[in-house]
Amino acid sequence: MFPKTLLSTLLLALAVSANPVLVDKAPVTLGLTRRLNLTSVHNLVRHDQTRAQKLKAFGGVSTDAVINEPVDNQAVTYFADVTVGNPGTHYSLLIDTGSSNTWLGANKAYAKTSTSKATSNKVSVTYGSGSFSGTEYTDQVSLGSGLTIPSQSIGVASKSSGFDGIDGILGIGPVDLTQGTLSPATSSTIPTVTDNLYNLGIITSNAIGISYAPTTSEEVENGELSWGGVDSSKYTGSITYVPITSTSPASFYWGINQSIKYGTSTTILSNTAGIVDTGTTLILLATDAYKKYVAATGAVLDNTTGLLKISTTQYSKLQSLFFTIGGTSFELTANAQIWPRSLNADIGGTSGSIYLVVADLGSNSGEGLDFINGYTFLERFYSVYDTSNKRVGIANTPNTQATSN
Ligand SMILES: *[C@@H]1O[C@H](CO)[C@@H](O)[C@H](O)[C@H]1NC(C)=O
Ligand SMILES: *[C@@H]1O[C@H](CO)[C@@H](O)[C@H](O)[C@H]1NC(C)=O
Ligand SMILES: *[C@@H]1O[C@H](CO)[C@@H](O)[C@H](O)[C@H]1NC(C)=O
């Protein structure tokens, strides 16, 4: 399903370029590489909806919520090069703000060294797409220059599904999501990589900044994760911070309150709770809000891709979506609402067609998690995940108004 040239472009992009750039004195950064690997036609939408369902069931945490959906491989991933052990082995770990366990062994086998210590705990996590189970170890984990954790708790998978082509996950969600993942059960949580960097004094603030950029087939640009604060070269203006929402289950994640308008006057979603999530590709809206968006845009559901589709005439009239977060209005332009046309073939679409990245969450609003601002949102805005201050930050970037798609 990949055109050959595109596939090779995407494969080239797999080479991780970790360019640690130190900005001022504060955060230490790690390069992120984007991989697009859509292997079946409805993969993208179904993958995101299944993840949403699992997150709403307070998933990622408990194995109670069994979702009877086919396991899809991760469709679009941002991953980083992480070194474990001494001497170190490199692993490609998916960056996930919606889960908090760090683990490896899905693809490349765990190489034990003098720093590896098995614990007596088994570990297992079920995700919207895929799962893993294995043994909890502690080991030395290096995230780039200056970021070495001598004893990080990590899962080593003996079984995993849904993670072809990547080695595991670097979970950077709230630490409470690790609760219940160990057996015998413990009431304690497993400190995340960010928690340990902070506790060791390696970073001075328990916070992460993430910069993504829109990508096309010709060149896949890297994102950047900065530990310990924000990289001021990656955003414009000031960062709007909002407290983590008090509404459950969004409150278990990087949950925020927001409202959405189409153009200046059409309300799509009244102020409600949802999450910001790097593990979701699309922008998902609760079904009732999604229907308002469909009515406002005149889009039709395309049976081949599973995405909404509009004509070129409709596109020329497509208005911005305005996301109001913490009193600031963030503009998601018409161009930001469409799937990059140069990547239409990857989603089973036809060249020249225009597909939208706004999709149906799969359940109505009022259930405590009414939207997911996934990576198609995050490639237009800088985001900050601040554990110390229990808040999320959003800012404009030079890509907010880009017409890359
Ligand atoms: C893409 O996904 C397929 C199916 O899950 C997998 O076999 C393949 O290794 C993946 N390719 C890359 C480059 O990750
Ligand atoms: C978010 O919205 C809910 C109601 O939807 C409200 O109860 C809450 O106070 C708001 N703010 C925060 C920070 O949760
Ligand atoms: C998509 O499929 C459904 C049923 O399979 C059909 O009712 C609908 O007309 C189709 N839509 C388009 C745009 O082809």
CSV table of C-alpha atoms and ligand atoms in Angstrom, one decimal:
chain,number,residue,atom,x,y,z
A,1,MET,CA,0.0,0.0,0.0
A,2,PHE,CA,3.0,2.3,0.2
A,3,PRO,CA,4.3,3.8,-3.0
A,4,LYS,CA,7.9,2.7,-3.2
A,5,THR,CA,9.4,6.2,-3.2
A,6,LEU,CA,7.3,7.3,-0.2
A,7,LEU,CA,8.2,4.2,1.7
A,8,SER,CA,11.9,4.8,1.3
A,9,THR,CA,11.5,8.4,2.3
A,10,LEU,CA,9.7,7.3,5.4
A,11,LEU,CA,12.3,4.6,6.1
A,12,LEU,CA,15.1,7.2,5.8
A,13,ALA,CA,13.3,9.2,8.4
A,14,LEU,CA,13.6,6.3,10.8
A,15,ALA,CA,17.2,7.2,11.5
A,16,VAL,CA,16.9,8.9,14.8
A,17,SER,CA,18.7,12.2,15.0
A,18,ALA,CA,19.2,13.0,18.6
A,19,ASN,CA,20.5,16.5,18.5
A,20,PRO,CA,20.7,17.6,22.1
A,21,VAL,CA,20.5,21.3,22.0
A,22,LEU,CA,20.9,23.1,25.3
A,23,VAL,CA,18.8,26.2,25.5
A,24,ASP,CA,19.8,28.8,28.0
A,25,LYS,CA,20.6,26.9,31.2
A,26,ALA,CA,17.4,25.1,31.5
A,27,PRO,CA,16.0,22.1,29.7
A,28,VAL,CA,17.8,19.2,28.2
A,29,THR,CA,16.3,18.1,24.9
A,30,LEU,CA,15.9,14.9,23.0
A,31,GLY,CA,15.2,14.6,19.3
A,32,LEU,CA,12.0,12.8,18.3
A,33,THR,CA,11.4,11.1,15.0
A,34,ARG,CA,8.1,10.6,13.4
A,35,ARG,CA,7.1,7.3,11.7
A,36,LEU,CA,4.1,6.8,9.6
A,37,ASN,CA,3.1,3.2,9.2
A,38,LEU,CA,-0.5,2.7,8.3
A,39,THR,CA,-1.1,-0.9,7.3
A,40,SER,CA,-4.8,-1.1,6.8
A,41,VAL,CA,-7.4,1.3,5.4
A,42,HIS,CA,-9.4,2.2,8.5
A,43,ASN,CA,-6.4,1.9,10.7
A,44,LEU,CA,-6.0,5.5,11.6
A,45,VAL,CA,-9.5,6.3,12.8
A,46,ARG,CA,-10.1,2.9,14.4
A,47,HIS,CA,-6.7,3.0,16.2
A,48,ASP,CA,-7.6,6.4,17.6
A,49,GLN,CA,-11.1,5.5,18.6
A,50,THR,CA,-10.0,2.3,20.3
A,51,ARG,CA,-7.4,4.2,22.2
A,52,ALA,CA,-10.0,6.8,23.3
A,53,GLN,CA,-12.3,4.0,24.5
A,54,LYS,CA,-9.5,2.5,26.5
A,55,LEU,CA,-8.5,5.8,28.0
A,56,LYS,CA,-12.1,6.6,28.9
A,57,ALA,CA,-12.3,3.3,30.7
A,58,PHE,CA,-9.3,4.6,32.8
A,59,GLY,CA,-7.3,2.3,30.6
A,60,GLY,CA,-3.6,2.1,30.2
A,61,VAL,CA,-3.9,1.2,33.9
A,62,SER,CA,-6.2,-1.5,34.7
A,63,THR,CA,-6.7,-4.7,32.7
A,64,ASP,CA,-10.3,-4.7,33.8
A,65,ALA,CA,-11.6,-2.8,30.8
A,66,VAL,CA,-11.3,-5.3,28.0
A,67,ILE,CA,-12.1,-3.8,24.6
A,68,ASN,CA,-13.0,-6.2,22.0
A,69,GLU,CA,-11.4,-4.6,19.0
A,70,PRO,CA,-8.8,-6.0,16.7
A,71,VAL,CA,-5.3,-5.0,17.8
A,72,ASP,CA,-3.9,-2.5,15.4
A,73,ASN,CA,-0.3,-1.7,15.2
A,74,GLN,CA,0.7,1.8,16.1
A,75,ALA,CA,-0.2,3.9,13.1
A,76,VAL,CA,1.8,7.1,13.5
A,77,THR,CA,4.4,7.3,16.1
A,78,TYR,CA,6.9,9.7,17.5
A,79,PHE,CA,9.9,7.9,19.0
A,80,ALA,CA,13.2,8.6,20.7
A,81,ASP,CA,16.5,6.9,20.9
A,82,VAL,CA,17.0,5.7,24.5
A,83,THR,CA,20.1,3.9,25.8
A,84,VAL,CA,19.7,1.3,28.5
A,85,GLY,CA,22.5,-0.6,30.4
A,86,ASN,CA,26.2,-0.2,30.7
A,87,PRO,CA,27.6,-0.7,28.1
A,88,GLY,CA,24.4,0.7,26.7
A,89,THR,CA,22.1,-0.7,24.0
A,90,HIS,CA,19.9,1.7,22.0
A,91,TYR,CA,16.2,1.2,21.8
A,92,SER,CA,13.5,3.1,19.9
A,93,LEU,CA,10.8,4.0,22.4
A,94,LEU,CA,7.5,5.5,21.5
A,95,ILE,CA,6.8,8.7,23.4
A,96,ASP,CA,3.5,8.5,25.1
A,97,THR,CA,1.8,11.1,27.3
A,98,GLY,CA,-1.2,8.8,27.8
A,99,SER,CA,0.6,6.1,29.7
A,100,SER,CA,3.4,6.2,32.3
A,101,ASN,CA,5.3,2.8,32.3
A,102,THR,CA,8.6,2.7,30.5
A,103,TRP,CA,9.4,-0.6,29.0
A,104,LEU,CA,11.2,-2.4,26.2
A,105,GLY,CA,11.7,-5.7,24.5
A,106,ALA,CA,8.9,-5.6,22.0
A,107,ASN,CA,11.2,-5.8,19.1
A,108,LYS,CA,14.9,-5.8,20.0
A,109,ALA,CA,15.6,-8.1,22.9
A,110,TYR,CA,16.7,-6.6,26.2
A,111,ALA,CA,20.5,-6.8,26.6
A,112,LYS,CA,21.3,-7.4,30.2
A,113,THR,CA,24.5,-5.8,31.5
A,114,SER,CA,26.1,-5.2,34.9
A,115,THR,CA,23.5,-2.5,35.7
A,116,SER,CA,20.5,-4.8,35.1
A,117,LYS,CA,18.6,-5.9,38.2
A,118,ALA,CA,15.5,-8.0,38.0
A,119,THR,CA,12.9,-7.3,40.6
A,120,SER,CA,10.4,-9.8,42.0
A,121,ASN,CA,7.5,-8.0,40.2
A,122,LYS,CA,5.7,-9.0,37.1
A,123,VAL,CA,4.4,-6.1,35.1
A,124,SER,CA,1.6,-5.8,32.5
A,125,VAL,CA,-0.2,-2.9,30.7
A,126,THR,CA,-3.0,-3.0,28.2
A,127,TYR,CA,-3.2,-0.1,25.8
A,128,GLY,CA,-5.9,0.8,23.3
A,129,SER,CA,-3.8,-0.8,20.7
A,130,GLY,CA,-1.7,-3.6,22.0
A,131,SER,CA,-0.3,-4.7,25.3
A,132,PHE,CA,2.8,-6.1,27.0
A,133,SER,CA,3.6,-8.2,30.0
A,134,GLY,CA,6.9,-9.2,31.5
A,135,THR,CA,9.2,-8.6,34.4
A,136,GLU,CA,10.1,-5.3,36.1
A,137,TYR,CA,13.8,-4.5,36.2
A,138,THR,CA,15.8,-1.6,37.3
A,139,ASP,CA,18.6,-0.4,35.0
A,140,GLN,CA,20.6,2.6,33.9
A,141,VAL,CA,18.7,4.7,31.4
A,142,SER,CA,20.2,7.5,29.3
A,143,LEU,CA,18.0,9.9,27.4
A,144,GLY,CA,20.7,11.9,25.8
A,145,SER,CA,23.7,14.0,27.0
A,146,GLY,CA,23.5,14.7,30.7
A,147,LEU,CA,20.3,12.8,31.3
A,148,THR,CA,21.3,9.5,32.9
A,149,ILE,CA,19.2,7.8,35.5
A,150,PRO,CA,21.4,5.2,37.3
A,151,SER,CA,18.4,3.1,38.5
A,152,GLN,CA,15.2,3.5,36.5
A,153,SER,CA,12.4,1.0,36.9
A,154,ILE,CA,11.6,-0.5,33.5
A,155,GLY,CA,9.4,-3.3,32.2
A,156,VAL,CA,11.0,-6.0,30.1
A,157,ALA,CA,8.5,-7.6,27.9
A,158,SER,CA,8.3,-11.3,27.5
A,159,LYS,CA,5.1,-10.9,25.5
A,160,SER,CA,3.8,-7.9,23.6
A,161,SER,CA,1.4,-7.2,20.7
A,162,GLY,CA,0.8,-4.1,18.6
A,163,PHE,CA,4.3,-2.8,18.7
A,164,ASP,CA,5.9,-4.0,15.4
A,165,GLY,CA,9.0,-1.9,14.5
A,166,ILE,CA,9.4,-0.2,17.9
A,167,ASP,CA,11.0,-1.5,21.0
A,168,GLY,CA,8.6,-0.2,23.7
A,169,ILE,CA,7.3,2.9,25.3
A,170,LEU,CA,8.7,5.8,27.2
A,171,GLY,CA,5.7,6.7,29.3
A,172,ILE,CA,5.5,10.4,30.2
A,173,GLY,CA,2.0,10.5,31.5
A,174,PRO,CA,1.1,11.2,35.2
A,175,VAL,CA,2.7,8.7,37.6
A,176,ASP,CA,-0.6,7.5,38.9
A,177,LEU,CA,-1.2,5.7,35.7
A,178,THR,CA,1.5,3.2,36.8
A,179,GLN,CA,-0.7,2.1,39.7
A,180,GLY,CA,-1.9,-1.5,39.4
A,181,THR,CA,0.5,-2.4,36.7
A,182,LEU,CA,2.8,-4.6,39.0
A,183,SER,CA,2.0,-7.9,40.5
A,184,PRO,CA,2.1,-8.9,43.2
A,185,ALA,CA,0.0,-5.8,43.5
A,186,THR,CA,1.6,-2.9,45.3
A,187,SER,CA,-0.1,0.3,46.3
A,188,SER,CA,2.8,2.4,45.2
A,189,THR,CA,3.4,3.9,41.8
A,190,ILE,CA,6.5,3.5,39.6
A,191,PRO,CA,8.4,6.8,39.4
A,192,THR,CA,8.5,7.9,35.7
A,193,VAL,CA,11.7,8.9,33.9
A,194,THR,CA,10.7,12.5,34.4
A,195,ASP,CA,10.1,12.0,38.2
A,196,ASN,CA,13.6,10.4,38.5
A,197,LEU,CA,15.3,13.1,36.6
A,198,TYR,CA,13.7,15.6,38.9
A,199,ASN,CA,14.3,13.7,42.1
A,200,LEU,CA,18.0,13.3,41.2
A,201,GLY,CA,18.3,17.0,40.6
A,202,ILE,CA,19.2,16.5,37.0
A,203,ILE,CA,16.3,18.8,36.0
A,204,THR,CA,15.1,21.6,38.2
A,205,SER,CA,11.4,21.4,37.3
A,206,ASN,CA,9.2,18.3,36.9
A,207,ALA,CA,8.0,19.4,33.5
A,208,ILE,CA,8.3,18.4,29.8
A,209,GLY,CA,7.9,20.5,26.7
A,210,ILE,CA,7.0,19.0,23.4
A,211,SER,CA,7.5,20.5,20.0
A,212,TYR,CA,6.2,18.7,16.9
A,213,ALA,CA,6.1,20.0,13.3
A,214,PRO,CA,3.9,19.3,10.4
A,215,THR,CA,5.4,16.9,8.0
A,216,THR,CA,5.1,16.0,4.3
A,217,SER,CA,6.3,13.1,2.3
A,218,GLU,CA,9.4,14.8,1.1
A,219,GLU,CA,10.9,15.5,4.5
A,220,VAL,CA,10.0,14.2,7.9
A,221,GLU,CA,11.0,16.8,10.4
A,222,ASN,CA,12.0,15.9,13.9
A,223,GLY,CA,10.1,16.9,17.0
A,224,GLU,CA,11.8,17.7,20.3
A,225,LEU,CA,11.1,16.8,23.9
A,226,SER,CA,12.7,19.0,26.5
A,227,TRP,CA,13.0,17.8,30.1
A,228,GLY,CA,12.9,20.3,32.9
A,229,GLY,CA,11.1,23.1,31.2
A,230,VAL,CA,10.4,24.7,27.9
A,231,ASP,CA,12.5,25.4,24.9
A,232,SER,CA,11.7,29.1,24.1
A,233,SER,CA,13.0,28.8,20.6
A,234,LYS,CA,10.1,26.5,19.7
A,235,TYR,CA,7.1,28.7,20.4
A,236,THR,CA,6.0,32.2,19.9
A,237,GLY,CA,4.3,34.6,22.3
A,238,SER,CA,3.6,33.3,25.7
A,239,ILE,CA,2.4,30.0,27.0
A,240,THR,CA,-1.1,29.7,28.4
A,241,TYR,CA,-1.2,27.4,31.4
A,242,VAL,CA,-4.4,25.7,32.6
A,243,PRO,CA,-4.8,23.5,35.7
A,244,ILE,CA,-5.3,19.8,35.1
A,245,THR,CA,-9.1,19.4,34.8
A,246,SER,CA,-10.9,18.1,37.8
A,247,THR,CA,-13.3,16.1,35.6
A,248,SER,CA,-12.7,12.3,35.6
A,249,PRO,CA,-11.5,10.4,33.7
A,250,ALA,CA,-9.7,13.2,31.8
A,251,SER,CA,-8.2,14.2,35.2
A,252,PHE,CA,-6.1,11.0,35.2
A,253,TYR,CA,-4.2,12.1,32.1
A,254,TRP,CA,-3.0,15.5,30.8
A,255,GLY,CA,-6.6,16.6,31.0
A,256,ILE,CA,-7.8,20.2,30.3
A,257,ASN,CA,-11.0,22.1,29.9
A,258,GLN,CA,-11.6,23.7,26.5
A,259,SER,CA,-14.3,24.9,24.2
A,260,ILE,CA,-14.3,24.9,20.4
A,261,LYS,CA,-15.9,27.2,17.8
A,262,TYR,CA,-16.0,26.9,14.1
A,263,GLY,CA,-15.4,30.3,12.7
A,264,THR,CA,-16.4,33.1,15.0
A,265,SER,CA,-19.9,32.1,15.9
A,266,THR,CA,-20.6,28.3,15.5
A,267,THR,CA,-20.2,26.5,18.8
A,268,ILE,CA,-18.9,23.0,18.2
A,269,LEU,CA,-18.1,22.0,21.8
A,270,SER,CA,-19.0,24.0,24.9
A,271,ASN,CA,-16.5,24.2,27.7
A,272,THR,CA,-15.7,20.6,28.8
A,273,ALA,CA,-13.0,18.2,29.8
A,274,GLY,CA,-10.7,16.2,27.5
A,275,ILE,CA,-7.1,15.4,27.0
A,276,VAL,CA,-3.9,16.4,25.2
A,277,ASP,CA,-2.3,13.2,23.9
A,278,THR,CA,0.7,12.4,21.8
A,279,GLY,CA,-0.5,8.8,21.3
A,280,THR,CA,-3.5,9.8,19.3
A,281,THR,CA,-3.0,11.0,15.7
A,282,LEU,CA,-6.3,12.8,14.9
A,283,ILE,CA,-8.4,15.4,16.7
A,284,LEU,CA,-11.3,13.4,18.2
A,285,LEU,CA,-14.5,15.1,19.2
A,286,ALA,CA,-17.4,13.6,21.1
A,287,THR,CA,-20.1,12.4,18.6
A,288,ASP,CA,-22.5,15.3,19.2
A,289,ALA,CA,-19.7,17.9,18.6
A,290,TYR,CA,-18.4,15.9,15.6
A,291,LYS,CA,-21.8,16.1,14.1
A,292,LYS,CA,-21.9,19.9,14.5
A,293,TYR,CA,-18.5,20.0,12.7
A,294,VAL,CA,-19.8,17.8,9.9
A,295,ALA,CA,-22.8,20.1,9.5
A,296,ALA,CA,-20.7,23.3,9.6
A,297,THR,CA,-18.2,22.0,7.0
A,298,GLY,CA,-20.5,20.0,4.8
A,299,ALA,CA,-18.0,17.2,4.9
A,300,VAL,CA,-19.0,13.6,4.1
A,301,LEU,CA,-17.6,10.5,5.6
A,302,ASP,CA,-15.3,8.7,3.1
A,303,ASN,CA,-15.8,5.0,3.3
A,304,THR,CA,-12.3,4.2,2.1
A,305,THR,CA,-10.2,6.1,4.6
A,306,GLY,CA,-12.7,6.5,7.4
A,307,LEU,CA,-12.0,10.2,7.5
A,308,LEU,CA,-14.2,13.1,6.6
A,309,LYS,CA,-13.7,14.4,3.0
A,310,ILE,CA,-14.5,17.8,1.5
A,311,SER,CA,-14.4,19.2,-2.0
A,312,THR,CA,-12.0,21.9,-3.1
A,313,THR,CA,-14.8,24.4,-3.1
A,314,GLN,CA,-15.7,23.4,0.5
A,315,TYR,CA,-12.0,23.7,1.4
A,316,SER,CA,-11.8,27.2,0.0
A,317,LYS,CA,-14.6,28.1,2.4
A,318,LEU,CA,-13.4,26.1,5.4
A,319,GLN,CA,-13.1,28.3,8.4
A,320,SER,CA,-10.7,28.0,11.3
A,321,LEU,CA,-11.5,26.1,14.5
A,322,PHE,CA,-10.9,28.2,17.6
A,323,PHE,CA,-9.9,26.2,20.7
A,324,THR,CA,-10.4,28.3,23.8
A,325,ILE,CA,-8.1,27.1,26.5
A,326,GLY,CA,-7.6,29.0,29.7
A,327,GLY,CA,-9.2,32.1,28.2
A,328,THR,CA,-6.8,32.1,25.2
A,329,SER,CA,-8.2,31.3,21.7
A,330,PHE,CA,-5.9,29.0,19.7
A,331,GLU,CA,-6.6,29.0,15.9
A,332,LEU,CA,-6.5,25.7,14.1
A,333,THR,CA,-6.4,27.0,10.5
A,334,ALA,CA,-8.2,25.4,7.5
A,335,ASN,CA,-4.9,24.0,6.3
A,336,ALA,CA,-4.2,22.5,9.8
A,337,GLN,CA,-7.6,20.7,9.6
A,338,ILE,CA,-6.7,18.7,6.6
A,339,TRP,CA,-4.5,15.6,6.2
A,340,PRO,CA,-1.3,16.4,4.3
A,341,ARG,CA,-2.4,15.9,0.7
A,342,SER,CA,1.0,14.5,-0.2
A,343,LEU,CA,0.4,11.6,2.2
A,344,ASN,CA,-3.1,10.7,0.9
A,345,ALA,CA,-1.8,7.4,-0.5
A,346,ASP,CA,-0.7,6.4,2.9
A,347,ILE,CA,-4.3,6.4,4.3
A,348,GLY,CA,-5.7,4.7,1.2
A,349,GLY,CA,-6.9,8.0,-0.1
A,350,THR,CA,-6.8,9.3,-3.7
A,351,SER,CA,-4.4,12.0,-4.7
A,352,GLY,CA,-6.1,15.4,-5.0
A,353,SER,CA,-8.8,14.5,-2.5
A,354,ILE,CA,-9.0,16.5,0.7
A,355,TYR,CA,-9.5,14.6,4.0
A,356,LEU,CA,-10.0,16.2,7.4
A,357,VAL,CA,-8.1,15.3,10.6
A,358,VAL,CA,-11.1,15.9,12.8
A,359,ALA,CA,-12.8,12.6,13.6
A,360,ASP,CA,-15.5,11.0,15.8
A,361,LEU,CA,-14.5,10.1,19.4
A,362,GLY,CA,-17.2,7.4,19.2
A,363,SER,CA,-19.3,8.5,22.2
A,364,ASN,CA,-21.3,11.5,23.2
A,365,SER,CA,-20.1,14.5,25.3
A,366,GLY,CA,-20.7,14.6,29.0
A,367,GLU,CA,-18.7,11.5,29.9
A,368,GLY,CA,-15.7,13.3,31.3
A,369,LEU,CA,-13.4,12.9,28.3
A,370,ASP,CA,-15.0,14.7,25.4
A,371,PHE,CA,-12.1,15.4,23.1
A,372,ILE,CA,-8.6,14.4,22.4
A,373,ASN,CA,-6.2,16.9,21.0
A,374,GLY,CA,-3.9,14.5,19.2
A,375,TYR,CA,-0.7,15.0,17.3
A,376,THR,CA,-2.4,16.7,14.4
A,377,PHE,CA,-3.2,19.4,16.9
A,378,LEU,CA,0.2,19.2,18.6
A,379,GLU,CA,2.1,19.7,15.4
A,380,ARG,CA,0.6,23.2,15.3
A,381,PHE,CA,1.1,24.1,19.0
A,382,TYR,CA,3.8,23.8,21.6
A,383,SER,CA,2.7,21.8,24.7
A,384,VAL,CA,4.0,21.6,28.2
A,385,TYR,CA,3.2,18.9,30.7
A,386,ASP,CA,4.0,20.3,34.2
A,387,THR,CA,3.8,17.8,37.0
A,388,SER,CA,5.2,20.3,39.6
A,389,ASN,CA,2.4,22.7,39.1
A,390,LYS,CA,-0.3,20.3,38.0
A,391,ARG,CA,-1.0,22.1,34.8
A,392,VAL,CA,-0.7,21.9,31.0
A,393,GLY,CA,0.6,24.7,28.8
A,394,ILE,CA,-0.2,25.5,25.2
A,395,ALA,CA,1.5,28.1,22.9
A,396,ASN,CA,1.5,29.1,19.3
A,397,THR,CA,4.5,28.2,17.2
A,398,PRO,CA,5.9,29.2,13.8
A,399,ASN,CA,3.9,26.2,12.4
A,400,THR,CA,0.5,27.4,13.7
A,401,GLN,CA,-0.2,29.3,10.5
A,402,ALA,CA,1.8,27.2,8.2
A,403,THR,CA,0.2,25.9,4.9
A,404,SER,CA,2.2,22.7,4.8
A,405,ASN,CA,-0.7,20.4,4.2
B,1,LIG,C1,4.8,-1.4,9.7
B,1,LIG,O1,3.8,-2.2,10.2
B,1,LIG,C2,3.9,-3.6,9.8
B,1,LIG,C3,2.6,-4.3,10.3
B,1,LIG,O2,2.3,-4.1,11.6
B,1,LIG,C4,5.1,-4.2,10.4
B,1,LIG,O3,5.3,-5.5,10.0
B,1,LIG,C5,6.3,-3.4,9.8
B,1,LIG,O4,7.5,-3.9,10.5
B,1,LIG,C6,6.2,-1.9,10.1
B,1,LIG,N1,7.2,-1.2,9.4
B,1,LIG,C7,8.0,-0.4,10.1
B,1,LIG,C8,9.0,0.3,9.2
B,1,LIG,O5,8.0,-0.2,11.3
B,2,LIG,C1,-13.5,22.3,34.3
B,2,LIG,O1,-14.8,22.1,34.0
B,2,LIG,C2,-15.6,21.5,35.0
B,2,LIG,C3,-17.0,21.4,34.5
B,2,LIG,O2,-17.1,21.0,33.2
B,2,LIG,C4,-15.6,22.3,36.2
B,2,LIG,O3,-16.2,21.6,37.3
B,2,LIG,C5,-14.1,22.6,36.7
B,2,LIG,O4,-14.1,23.5,37.8
B,2,LIG,C6,-13.4,23.2,35.5
B,2,LIG,N1,-12.0,23.5,35.8
B,2,LIG,C7,-11.1,22.6,36.2
B,2,LIG,C8,-9.8,23.1,36.5
B,2,LIG,O5,-11.4,21.5,36.3
B,3,LIG,C1,-20.5,4.2,2.9
B,3,LIG,O1,-21.0,3.0,3.2
B,3,LIG,C2,-22.4,3.0,3.7
B,3,LIG,C3,-22.8,1.6,4.1
B,3,LIG,O2,-21.8,0.7,3.9
B,3,LIG,C4,-23.3,3.6,2.8
B,3,LIG,O3,-24.6,3.7,3.3
B,3,LIG,C5,-22.8,5.0,2.4
B,3,LIG,O4,-23.6,5.5,1.4
B,3,LIG,C6,-21.4,5.0,1.9
B,3,LIG,N1,-21.0,6.3,1.8
B,3,LIG,C7,-20.3,6.8,0.7
B,3,LIG,C8,-19.9,8.2,0.7
B,3,LIG,O5,-20.0,6.0,-0.2
